[in-house]
Amino acid sequence: MAARRLQADRVAVVFSARDGTTPPFRHDGVPSLTLGPLDAASARALLDERTTSPIHPDVAHQLLEQTAANALALVELAPTLSPAQLAGDSPLGSHLPMTPDMERVFLDRARRLPEQVQSYLLLVAADDSGQLRSIARAAAILGLDEATAGAAEASGLVTTDDDTLRVRHPLVRSALYQAASSRERRAAHRALAAALDGQDPDRQAWHRAAAAEGPDETLASALDAAGTRAENRGGYAAASRAYERAAELTAGAARRAERYFAAARNAWDGGELARARALTATARNETDDPVLRADIDRLRGRVEVNVGSSSAAHRIYVNAAAAVARHDPDRAVDLAVAARGLAAYGGDSGVALAPETLSTQPIPGESARTRSLRQLLKAMTAASEGRWSDGLDLFRECLADGVTDAHPDVLAHFGQAALYLGDDEAAERCFETMLGGAREKGAGMTALYALPRLAFPLFVTGQWSRVERCAHEARSLAASTGQPALSATPLAWLALLAAVRGHELPAVDAADLDEVVEHRALGILAGPTADLRRWSAGVRDAHAGSLAGAHHHLSRMRLPALTRLAALDRIGAAARAGEVEWARAQIDDLVPFAEATRWPWALGAVHHGRALLATAEDAPHLFEASLVHYSTARRPYDLARTHLAFGEHLRRAQQRVEARAHLRRALEIFDDLNAGPAATRAANELRASGETARKRDVSTQLALTPMELQVARLVAQGLSNKDVAAQCWISPRTVAFHLRNCFAKTGVSSRGELAQVVLS
């Protein structure tokens, strides 16, 4: 009224009103803006602004989900959470706490309704299924008639859709539930449990548990069984919550600890790492059983390995192995192997493994798995001491035992050892098997572990399209599970692929990589991610002609497993930049490994490096020796670069005819790999030798995106849309969308025709 009567002065007036106010606010003739939920980035920025302690990504994701990114709720809730809750070390609970202002906002309309209508709304808030029929039966049990239900629906606080009835906003649901007394909540759950009699035992067990007033082993056992059923069908989040509630209802400390651990294990499998960390802490405090503690510590370490501190994980593993060695040698060996593997990749805490955990003598009656892991521990110990030949022989004996297709932990141990020992084939096989098992079981964290590690053998063996698919899949999975830290290594792989292909990494990918590296704990992948970034920066500078810059980046790579993979880049950049002594030192470091393991790729790299530093008279023999070794290695990019370097040497020596064969072969391989800058360099050298490089016909190359290509390949294997969706971690509808794009781009109209195109 006042604003419409102002005449002489210019005054800005902002009116605000909530949806559903009575009487409704009329804004005729006034520009209006309807405020919706915040986007994820803005919501996260608001949380960071309003909290004084670091907030874990999982916790931020849960807060956004439970508040529907409502700005008022985030502002109000953030200061009420403890540092442990913000860090993910203490659970938030299924219903967020309500501040007085939030209760006033979200309960104002409900409190004006009749008491019976409020009771009906509490039923809806207490039920997580939204099934109208079960809610109606529960309402009848409480003596609430259809008129009450109609009044609740008319209030606008609930929404209906066919047979579904839900509270319109997650915060209204929390407010309704928490504003009720414990007696009223228990009555609602008892009615809902009774309404489900004989229809849904899992949900019935949940409601009975919610109505319990104290420990009850009968109810705990029912929830434990519900958790087992959920776990068996891959419903890890539901299983985790069922086990946790079962633990809360368990009187005995030993059984309670086991159920908390089961909850933690399923939280891990479901990608809820902050929740897994909190539950392992709770479980550990409930037990002094050394065997159970060893299992709990194995999971604690696994969380640290992925999104925490790798040195902390190493310390956990070493101490846990020592503590359980007398009670369960099998578990001690598994923990010792995990610790040794971390040390090999820069995660050494400085705490030494106890002698009893390093015993390599077999124990009568031990399992084949333990015997194999004991042998693997011996192999990794030998390798860490520079006894590469002994280490590789022992590793091959382990592989011959045939137990590496069993458990994902065993596959992880063997895959990491294979990478460290330079066995591309074994590494690929282990991580492929691990990934296949993860897809079959819907185990997202296992898939996230396997994908970036599988990329290592795929990259060096020239399977760059598969590397790209692995990186995109891992990045998508990291986003869908709310684990941005686990996107770092996939993004670093995309950066390296872009560098060798001569492309620019998309700005959004580059920004995401910078953000996650600067602000997230990357666990054991911090080292590989950093080295991949240095590798890609060095390759990019080398292609741009910045030889000093290339050497600067490549010389800063630190992990031995990766410096060996990048040997040709590192030695070549140093030699071209005039850093001859540094290049010679790298060759000398590689020689013991190459001569002991006899890997053709390692011997090829040694001879290639020596050829770059040799006299004009000695270089050809060294290049020829390098090519002999690379001809039996699955390293096409390194083979092509050796042909290129040899061809360049011959052309400079005025042996143009001899140079052309090597330059042509290099160009063919580079073109096959889509290694643009290297192909351009080879083509230029070929022209300088007096021969014109022929342009390749690219008209038949498919312009499919990585996800489209992955979908097409799976369809070509005969998988249904539903099976493809499970393998790619997307919905069947999204599969159909990608499939339509594949049909359009390839010009085919059936799955059979698409299979022929893709497989060819």
Short mmCIF file of C-alpha atoms in Angstrom, two decimals, residues 298 317 321 328-340 357 369-370 373-374 409:
data_model
loop_
_atom_site.label_atom_id
_atom_site.label_comp_id
_atom_site.label_asym_id
_atom_site.label_seq_id
_atom_site.Cartn_x
_atom_site.Cartn_y
_atom_site.Cartn_z
CA ARG A 298 41.45 -53.08 6.29
CA TYR A 317 47.86 -51.61 7.55
CA ALA A 321 49.08 -56.72 10.43
CA ASP A 328 45.07 -64.94 12.03
CA PRO A 329 48.17 -65.21 9.80
CA ASP A 330 45.98 -65.10 6.67
CA ARG A 331 44.71 -61.62 7.48
CA ALA A 332 48.18 -60.50 8.51
CA VAL A 333 49.57 -61.47 5.11
CA ASP A 334 46.77 -59.64 3.28
CA LEU A 335 47.43 -56.47 5.29
CA ALA A 336 51.19 -56.77 4.80
CA VAL A 337 50.76 -57.07 1.02
CA ALA A 338 48.51 -54.00 1.04
CA ALA A 339 51.15 -52.05 2.98
CA ARG A 340 53.94 -53.17 0.67
CA THR A 357 54.11 -60.42 9.15
CA ARG A 369 44.80 -67.50 -1.63
CA THR A 370 46.99 -66.94 1.43
CA LEU A 373 49.62 -63.67 -1.26
CA ARG A 374 52.57 -64.84 0.84
CA ASP A 409 41.35 -57.40 -3.06
#
